[in-house]
Coordinates of C-alpha atoms (C1' of nucleotides) in Angstrom, one line a residue:
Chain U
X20 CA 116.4 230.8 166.5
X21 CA 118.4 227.4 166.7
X22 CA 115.6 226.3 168.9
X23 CA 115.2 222.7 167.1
X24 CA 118.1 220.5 167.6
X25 CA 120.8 219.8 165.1
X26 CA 119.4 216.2 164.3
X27 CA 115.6 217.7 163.8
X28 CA 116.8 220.7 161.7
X29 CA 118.7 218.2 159.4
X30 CA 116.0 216.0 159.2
X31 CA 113.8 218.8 158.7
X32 CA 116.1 220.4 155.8
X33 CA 116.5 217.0 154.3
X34 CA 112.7 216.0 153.9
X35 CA 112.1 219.9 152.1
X36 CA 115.0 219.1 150.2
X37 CA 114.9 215.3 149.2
X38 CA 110.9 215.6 148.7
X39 CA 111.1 218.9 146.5
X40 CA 114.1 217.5 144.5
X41 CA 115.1 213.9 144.8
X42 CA 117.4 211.8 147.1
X43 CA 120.0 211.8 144.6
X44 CA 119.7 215.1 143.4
X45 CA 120.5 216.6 146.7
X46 CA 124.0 216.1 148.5
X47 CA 124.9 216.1 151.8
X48 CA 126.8 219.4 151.1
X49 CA 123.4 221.1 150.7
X50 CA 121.6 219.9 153.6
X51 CA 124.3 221.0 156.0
X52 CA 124.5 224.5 154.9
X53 CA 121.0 224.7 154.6
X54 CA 120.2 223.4 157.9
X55 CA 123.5 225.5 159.4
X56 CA 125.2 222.5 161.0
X57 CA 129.3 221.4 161.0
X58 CA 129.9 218.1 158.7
X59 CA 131.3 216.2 162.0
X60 CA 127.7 217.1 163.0
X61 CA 125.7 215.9 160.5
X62 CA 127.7 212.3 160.6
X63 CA 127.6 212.3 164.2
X64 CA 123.6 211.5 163.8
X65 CA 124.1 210.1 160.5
X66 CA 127.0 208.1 159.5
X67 CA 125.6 207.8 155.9
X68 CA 123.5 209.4 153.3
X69 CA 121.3 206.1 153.5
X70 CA 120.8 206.7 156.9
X71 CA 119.2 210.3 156.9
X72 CA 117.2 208.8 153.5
X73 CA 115.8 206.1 156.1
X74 CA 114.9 208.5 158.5
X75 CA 113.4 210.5 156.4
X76 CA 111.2 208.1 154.6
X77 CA 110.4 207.2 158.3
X78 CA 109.7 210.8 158.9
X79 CA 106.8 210.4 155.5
X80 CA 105.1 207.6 156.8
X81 CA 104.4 209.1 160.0
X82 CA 102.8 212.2 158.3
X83 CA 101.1 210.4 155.4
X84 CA 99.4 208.1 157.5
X85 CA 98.7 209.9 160.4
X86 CA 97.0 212.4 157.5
X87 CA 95.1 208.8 156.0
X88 CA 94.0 208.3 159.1
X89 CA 92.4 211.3 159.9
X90 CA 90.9 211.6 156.9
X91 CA 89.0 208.3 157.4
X92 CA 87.9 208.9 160.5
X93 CA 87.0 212.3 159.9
X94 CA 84.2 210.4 157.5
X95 CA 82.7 209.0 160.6
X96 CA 82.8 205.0 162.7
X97 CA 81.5 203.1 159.7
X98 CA 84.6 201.1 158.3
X99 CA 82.8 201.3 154.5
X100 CA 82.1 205.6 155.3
X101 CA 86.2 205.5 156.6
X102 CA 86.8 203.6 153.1
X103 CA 86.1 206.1 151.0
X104 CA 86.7 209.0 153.0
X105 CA 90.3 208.4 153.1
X106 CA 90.9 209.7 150.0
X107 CA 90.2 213.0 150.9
X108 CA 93.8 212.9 152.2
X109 CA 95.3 212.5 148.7
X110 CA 92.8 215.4 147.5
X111 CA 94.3 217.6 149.8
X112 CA 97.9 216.8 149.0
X113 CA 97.5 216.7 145.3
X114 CA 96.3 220.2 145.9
X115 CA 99.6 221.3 148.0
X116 CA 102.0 223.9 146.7
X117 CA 104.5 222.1 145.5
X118 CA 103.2 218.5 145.0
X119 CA 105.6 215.9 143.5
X120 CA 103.6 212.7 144.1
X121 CA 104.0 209.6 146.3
X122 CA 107.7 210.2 148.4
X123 CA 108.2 206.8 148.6
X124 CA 107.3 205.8 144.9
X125 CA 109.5 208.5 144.0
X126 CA 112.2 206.8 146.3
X127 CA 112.0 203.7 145.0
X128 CA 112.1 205.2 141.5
X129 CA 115.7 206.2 142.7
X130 CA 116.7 202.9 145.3
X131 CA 117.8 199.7 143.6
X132 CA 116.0 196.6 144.7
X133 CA 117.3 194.9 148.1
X134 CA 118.6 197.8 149.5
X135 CA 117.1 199.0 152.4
X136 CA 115.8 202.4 150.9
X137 CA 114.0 200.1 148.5
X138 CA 112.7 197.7 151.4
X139 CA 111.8 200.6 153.2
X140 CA 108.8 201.9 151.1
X141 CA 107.8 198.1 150.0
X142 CA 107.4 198.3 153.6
X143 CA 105.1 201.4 154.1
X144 CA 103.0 200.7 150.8
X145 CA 102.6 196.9 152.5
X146 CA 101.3 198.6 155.8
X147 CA 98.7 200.7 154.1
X148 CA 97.6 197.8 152.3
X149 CA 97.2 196.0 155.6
X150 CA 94.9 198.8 157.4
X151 CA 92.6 199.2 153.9
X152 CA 92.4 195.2 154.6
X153 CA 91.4 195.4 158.1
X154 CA 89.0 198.3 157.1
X155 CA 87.8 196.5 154.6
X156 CA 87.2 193.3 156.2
X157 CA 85.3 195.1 159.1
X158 CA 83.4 196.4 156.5
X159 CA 82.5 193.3 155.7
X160 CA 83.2 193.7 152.3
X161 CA 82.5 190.2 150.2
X162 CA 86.2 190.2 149.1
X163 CA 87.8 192.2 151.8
X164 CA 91.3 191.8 150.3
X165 CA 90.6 192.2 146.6
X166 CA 88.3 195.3 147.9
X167 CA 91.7 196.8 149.8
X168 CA 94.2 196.2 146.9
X169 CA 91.8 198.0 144.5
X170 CA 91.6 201.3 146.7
X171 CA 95.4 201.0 147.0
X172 CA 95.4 200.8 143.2
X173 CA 93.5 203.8 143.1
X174 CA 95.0 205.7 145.6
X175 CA 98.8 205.3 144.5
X176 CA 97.3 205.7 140.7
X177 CA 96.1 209.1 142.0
X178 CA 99.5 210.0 143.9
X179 CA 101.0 209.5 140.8
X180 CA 98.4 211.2 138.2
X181 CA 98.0 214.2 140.9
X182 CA 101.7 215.3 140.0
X183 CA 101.9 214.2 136.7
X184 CA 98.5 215.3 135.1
X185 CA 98.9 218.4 136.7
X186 CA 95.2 217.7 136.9
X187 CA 92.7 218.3 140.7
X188 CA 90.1 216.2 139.0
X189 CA 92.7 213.0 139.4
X190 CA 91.8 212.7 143.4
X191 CA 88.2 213.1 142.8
X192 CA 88.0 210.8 140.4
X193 CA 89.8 208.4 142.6
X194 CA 87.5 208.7 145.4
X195 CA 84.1 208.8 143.5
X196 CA 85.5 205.6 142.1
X197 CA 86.1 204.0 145.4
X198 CA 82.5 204.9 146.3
X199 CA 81.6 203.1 143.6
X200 CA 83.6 200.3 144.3
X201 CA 82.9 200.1 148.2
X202 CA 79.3 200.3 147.8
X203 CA 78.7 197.5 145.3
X204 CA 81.0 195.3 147.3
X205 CA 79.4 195.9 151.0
X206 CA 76.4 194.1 151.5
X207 CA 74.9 196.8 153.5
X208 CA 75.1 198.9 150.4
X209 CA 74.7 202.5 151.6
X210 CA 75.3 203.8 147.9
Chain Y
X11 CA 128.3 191.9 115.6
X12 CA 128.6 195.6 115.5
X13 CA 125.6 195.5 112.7
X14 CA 123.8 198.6 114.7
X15 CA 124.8 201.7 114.2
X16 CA 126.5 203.8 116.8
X17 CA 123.0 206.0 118.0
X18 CA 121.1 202.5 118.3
X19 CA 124.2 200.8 120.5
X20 CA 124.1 204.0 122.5
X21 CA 120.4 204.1 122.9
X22 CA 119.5 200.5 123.5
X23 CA 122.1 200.4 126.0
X24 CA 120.6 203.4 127.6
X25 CA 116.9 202.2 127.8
X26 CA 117.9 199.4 129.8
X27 CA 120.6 200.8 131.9
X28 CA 118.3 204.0 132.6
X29 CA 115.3 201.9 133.4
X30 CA 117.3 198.9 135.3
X31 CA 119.2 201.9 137.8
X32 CA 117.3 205.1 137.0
X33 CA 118.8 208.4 135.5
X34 CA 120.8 210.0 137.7
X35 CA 122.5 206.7 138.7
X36 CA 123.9 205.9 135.1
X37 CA 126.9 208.1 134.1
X38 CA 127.5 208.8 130.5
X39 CA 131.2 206.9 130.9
X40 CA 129.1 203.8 131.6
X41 CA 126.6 203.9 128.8
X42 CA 130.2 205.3 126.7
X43 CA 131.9 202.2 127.6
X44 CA 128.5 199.7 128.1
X45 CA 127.5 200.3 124.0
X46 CA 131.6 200.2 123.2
X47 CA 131.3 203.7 121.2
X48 CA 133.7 206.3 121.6
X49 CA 133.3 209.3 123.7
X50 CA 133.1 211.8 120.9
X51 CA 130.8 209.5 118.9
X52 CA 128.3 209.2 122.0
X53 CA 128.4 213.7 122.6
X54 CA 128.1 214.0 118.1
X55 CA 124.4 212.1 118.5
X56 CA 123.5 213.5 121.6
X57 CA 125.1 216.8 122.5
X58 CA 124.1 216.6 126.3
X59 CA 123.0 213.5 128.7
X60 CA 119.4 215.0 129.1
X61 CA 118.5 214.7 125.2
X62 CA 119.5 211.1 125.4
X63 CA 117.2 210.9 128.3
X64 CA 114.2 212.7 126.2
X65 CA 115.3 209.4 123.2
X66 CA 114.9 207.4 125.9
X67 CA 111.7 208.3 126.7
X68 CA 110.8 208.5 123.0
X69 CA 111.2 205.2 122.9
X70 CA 109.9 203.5 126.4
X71 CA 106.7 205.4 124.9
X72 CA 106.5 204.0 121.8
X73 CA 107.3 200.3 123.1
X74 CA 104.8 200.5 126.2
X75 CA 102.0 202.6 123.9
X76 CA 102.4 199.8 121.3
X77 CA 101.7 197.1 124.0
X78 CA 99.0 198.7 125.0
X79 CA 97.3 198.9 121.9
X80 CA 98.0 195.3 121.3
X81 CA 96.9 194.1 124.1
X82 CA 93.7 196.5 123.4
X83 CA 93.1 195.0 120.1
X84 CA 93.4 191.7 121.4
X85 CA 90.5 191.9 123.5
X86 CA 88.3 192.4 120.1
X87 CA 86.5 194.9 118.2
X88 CA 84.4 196.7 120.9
X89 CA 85.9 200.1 122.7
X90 CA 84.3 198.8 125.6
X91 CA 86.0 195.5 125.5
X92 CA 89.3 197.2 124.5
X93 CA 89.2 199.2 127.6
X94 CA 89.3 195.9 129.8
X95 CA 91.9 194.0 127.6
X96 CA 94.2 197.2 127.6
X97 CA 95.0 195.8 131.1
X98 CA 96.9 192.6 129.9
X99 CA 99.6 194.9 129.0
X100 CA 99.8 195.3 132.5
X101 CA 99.9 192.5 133.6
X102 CA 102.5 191.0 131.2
X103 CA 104.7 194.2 131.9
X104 CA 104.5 192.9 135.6
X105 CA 105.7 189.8 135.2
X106 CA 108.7 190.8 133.1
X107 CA 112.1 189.9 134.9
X108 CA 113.4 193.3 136.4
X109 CA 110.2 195.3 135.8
X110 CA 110.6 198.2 137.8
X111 CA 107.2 200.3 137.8
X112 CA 106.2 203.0 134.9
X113 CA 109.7 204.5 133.6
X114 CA 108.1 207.8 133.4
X115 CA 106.7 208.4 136.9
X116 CA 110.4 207.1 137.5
X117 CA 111.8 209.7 135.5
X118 CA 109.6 212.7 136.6
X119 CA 111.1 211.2 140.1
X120 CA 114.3 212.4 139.5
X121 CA 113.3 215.3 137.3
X122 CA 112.5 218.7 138.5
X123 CA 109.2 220.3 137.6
X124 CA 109.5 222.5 133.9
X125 CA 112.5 220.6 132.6
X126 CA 111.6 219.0 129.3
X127 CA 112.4 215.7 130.7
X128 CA 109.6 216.3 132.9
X129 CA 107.2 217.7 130.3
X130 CA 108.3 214.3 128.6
X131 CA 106.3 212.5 131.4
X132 CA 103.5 214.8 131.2
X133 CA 103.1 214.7 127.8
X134 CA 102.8 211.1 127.7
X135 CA 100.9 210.2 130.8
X136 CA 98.4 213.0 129.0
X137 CA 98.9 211.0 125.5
X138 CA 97.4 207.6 127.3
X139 CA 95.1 209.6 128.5
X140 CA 93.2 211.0 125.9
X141 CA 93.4 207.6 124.6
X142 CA 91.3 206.1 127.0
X143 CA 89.1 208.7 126.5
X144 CA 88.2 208.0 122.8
X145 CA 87.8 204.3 123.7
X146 CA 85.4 205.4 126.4
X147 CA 83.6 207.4 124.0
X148 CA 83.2 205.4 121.1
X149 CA 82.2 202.5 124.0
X150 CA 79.2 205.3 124.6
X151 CA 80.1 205.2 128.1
X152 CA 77.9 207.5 130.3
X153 CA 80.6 209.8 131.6
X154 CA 83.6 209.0 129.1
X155 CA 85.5 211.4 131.1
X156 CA 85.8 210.2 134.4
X157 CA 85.7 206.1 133.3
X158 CA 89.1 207.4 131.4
X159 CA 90.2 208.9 134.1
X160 CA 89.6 206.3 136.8
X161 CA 90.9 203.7 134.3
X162 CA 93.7 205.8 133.9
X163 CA 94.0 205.7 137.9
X164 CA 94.5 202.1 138.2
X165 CA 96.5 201.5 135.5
X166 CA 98.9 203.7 136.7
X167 CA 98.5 202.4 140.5
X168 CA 99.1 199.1 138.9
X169 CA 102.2 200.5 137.6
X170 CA 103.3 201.1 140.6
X171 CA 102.0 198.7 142.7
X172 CA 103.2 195.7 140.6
X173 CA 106.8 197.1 141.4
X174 CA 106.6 198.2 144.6
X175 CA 104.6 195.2 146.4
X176 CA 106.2 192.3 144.6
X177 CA 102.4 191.1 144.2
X178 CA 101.5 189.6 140.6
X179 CA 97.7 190.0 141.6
X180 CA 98.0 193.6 141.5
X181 CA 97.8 193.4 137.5
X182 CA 94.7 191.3 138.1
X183 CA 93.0 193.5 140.7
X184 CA 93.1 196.3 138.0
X185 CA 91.7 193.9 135.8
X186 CA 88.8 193.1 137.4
X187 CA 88.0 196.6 139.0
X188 CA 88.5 198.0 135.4
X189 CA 86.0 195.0 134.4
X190 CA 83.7 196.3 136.6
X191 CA 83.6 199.9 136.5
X192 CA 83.5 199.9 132.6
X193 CA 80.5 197.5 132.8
X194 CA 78.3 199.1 135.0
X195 CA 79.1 203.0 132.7
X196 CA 78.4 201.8 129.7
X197 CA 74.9 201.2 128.7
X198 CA 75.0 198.2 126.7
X199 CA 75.9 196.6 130.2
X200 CA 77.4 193.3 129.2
X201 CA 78.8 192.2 132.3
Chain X
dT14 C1' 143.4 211.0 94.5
dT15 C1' 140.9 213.6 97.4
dG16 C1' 137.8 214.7 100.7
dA17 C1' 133.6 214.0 103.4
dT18 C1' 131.6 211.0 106.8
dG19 C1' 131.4 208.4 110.8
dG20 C1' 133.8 206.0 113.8
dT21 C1' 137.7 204.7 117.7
dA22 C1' 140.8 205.9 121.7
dG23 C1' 141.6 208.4 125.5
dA24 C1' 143.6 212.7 127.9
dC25 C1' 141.9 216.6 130.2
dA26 C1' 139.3 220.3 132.8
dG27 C1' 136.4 221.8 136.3
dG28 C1' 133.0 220.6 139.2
dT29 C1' 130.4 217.7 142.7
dC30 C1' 129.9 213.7 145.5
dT31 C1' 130.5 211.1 150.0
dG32 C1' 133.0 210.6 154.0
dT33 C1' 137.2 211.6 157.3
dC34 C1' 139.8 214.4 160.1
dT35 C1' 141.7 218.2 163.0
dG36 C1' 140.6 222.1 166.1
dC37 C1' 137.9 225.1 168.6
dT38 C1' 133.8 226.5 171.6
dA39 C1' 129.9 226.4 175.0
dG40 C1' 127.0 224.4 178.4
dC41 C1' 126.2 221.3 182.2
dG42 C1' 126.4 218.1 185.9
dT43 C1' 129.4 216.7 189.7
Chain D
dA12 C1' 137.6 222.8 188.7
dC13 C1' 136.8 219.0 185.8
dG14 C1' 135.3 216.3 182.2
dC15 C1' 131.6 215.1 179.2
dT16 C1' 128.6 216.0 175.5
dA17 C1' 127.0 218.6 171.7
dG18 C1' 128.1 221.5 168.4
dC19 C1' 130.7 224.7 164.9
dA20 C1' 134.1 225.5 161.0
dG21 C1' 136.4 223.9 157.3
dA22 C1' 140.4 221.5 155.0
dC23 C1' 141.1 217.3 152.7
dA24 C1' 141.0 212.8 150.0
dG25 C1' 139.4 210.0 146.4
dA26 C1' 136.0 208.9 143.4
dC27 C1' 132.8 210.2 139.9
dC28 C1' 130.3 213.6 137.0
dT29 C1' 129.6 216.0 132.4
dG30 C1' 131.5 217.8 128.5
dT31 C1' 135.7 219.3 125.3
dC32 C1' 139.5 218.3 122.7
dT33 C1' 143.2 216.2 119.9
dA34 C1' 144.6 212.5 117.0
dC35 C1' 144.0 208.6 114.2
dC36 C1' 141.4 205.3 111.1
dA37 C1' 138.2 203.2 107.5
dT38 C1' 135.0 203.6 103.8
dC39 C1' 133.0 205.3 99.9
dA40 C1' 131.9 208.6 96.2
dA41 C1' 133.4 212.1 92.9

DNA sequence: TTGATGGTAGACAGGTCTGTCTGCTAGCGT
DNA sequence: ACGCTAGCAGACAGACCTGTCTACCATCAA
């Protein structure tokens, strides 16, 4: 069954582990037995705890967006349809067993500002807000970038209120508002 | 200068250590030696680091809950008013030197799920909550529900946001969008 | 004077943390 | 046959963690 590699089953153990529990809360000890790999191993591919916290931030982003971005196009080609239909993608997270809320909010919650963990999820929150801009603006919304930073409100409010309220409505109330908020703010106006 | 007592030294020295670094970070030697209390002094008031944690909380809410209010009451008699206003809290909570997002999603970072530190979070985000929802109510909003819950949304994106993206206009997006959404839900419509 | 209260100072135990190091094994290309 | 790469197993060092314990001191009230 050791099919996946040493690096992808550390990797693999540490997102379960880091997401479920915390970066701090979860020592390197742990994620070697659990992933059933030697300690020269594990420094091999990662010299430092900070390191396999990178990757696996790295690791986030690639699934969270690619999950964004299906969700918007799954709304259809219309930027202002793709705008609202994103936040499907937080529904259906907020509803997974096991849902602790935004990894890289969480993250930062842990990281002290300037270090790279930190920089790392200004990073990925920056990069969302940059393709909810571009939507936005090929919306044609009036205020394309005021427009994006409100849907990034409401979608990181929602990552946060999905975990804490314990509460399903929180992503539906997120995206009915963005409805709201895209359709009074494209001139096309498809309420 | 050691006018405060020993609990107070200990627990002022812990609000800002815990929120500057987060929990797990801060050991109990450095908050020992930080508030200059002896060891036995610090375990005699609180018997174990996580009920200095829940007096921590304790206090972050009744600080941030009291800003909120003000900032509420500022904006004038009118719920409906109030529910805007609410937002310069943000805003000035934002441009405080080493603001570091909302200590409680912080802390339910680094908690796991069912502890009481957790609950702590839960109980207040729910707190602010039902809040928002008498303010909506007595502004005879048409869904009092879902405005609190969307303004609930943003104010906790803006929490995060204003941390994470090192943007001082995220306060003011949440502003506006809070602006609008509360004058288009309640009847009396005074945009 | 006595005793309760609240404080200081710091050793100590037992555990966990990150990171290093030594040895051993198996496959694979040349 | 050889050596290279990748991996396993686990001891070890040194720091840091929480929490307990002993011993001493100051103040104030009965």
């Amino acid at each position: 069954m050791t099919t996946a590699s040493a690096r992808d089953r550390i990797l693999n153990t540490a997102f379960r582990l880091f997401y479920a529990r915390g970066i701090r809360a979860v020592g390197v000890d742990l994620i070697i037995s659990e992933s059933g790999v030697a300690k020269a191993t594990f420094y091999k591919h990662f010299p430092a705890k900070d390191e396999l916290v990178l990757a696996y931030l790295d690791k986030v982003d690639g699934i969270w967006t690619g999950q964004l971005h299906e969700a918007a196009e799954a709304a259809g080609p219309e930027p202002a349809d793709q705008l609202v239909g994103l936040f499907d993608a937080l529904d259906t997270a907020c509803r997974r067993e096991g849902y602790r809320g935004c990894a890289f909010i969480n993250a930062a919650a842990e990281a002290a500002p300037g270090t790279p963990v930190h920089a790392r999820t200004v990073a990925h929150k920056q990069a969302v807000l940059a393709w909810l801009r571009d939507l936005a603006a090929r919306a044609s919304a009036d205020d394309p970038d005021t427009l994006a930073r409100t849907l990034a409100l409401l979608l990181d409010g929602g990552l946060s209120d999905g975990a804490l309220a314990a509460d399903p409505e929180a992503a539906h109330a997120a995206k009915a508002a963005a409805k709201r908020l895209v359709s009074t703010s494209v001139p096309s106006a498809a309420a």
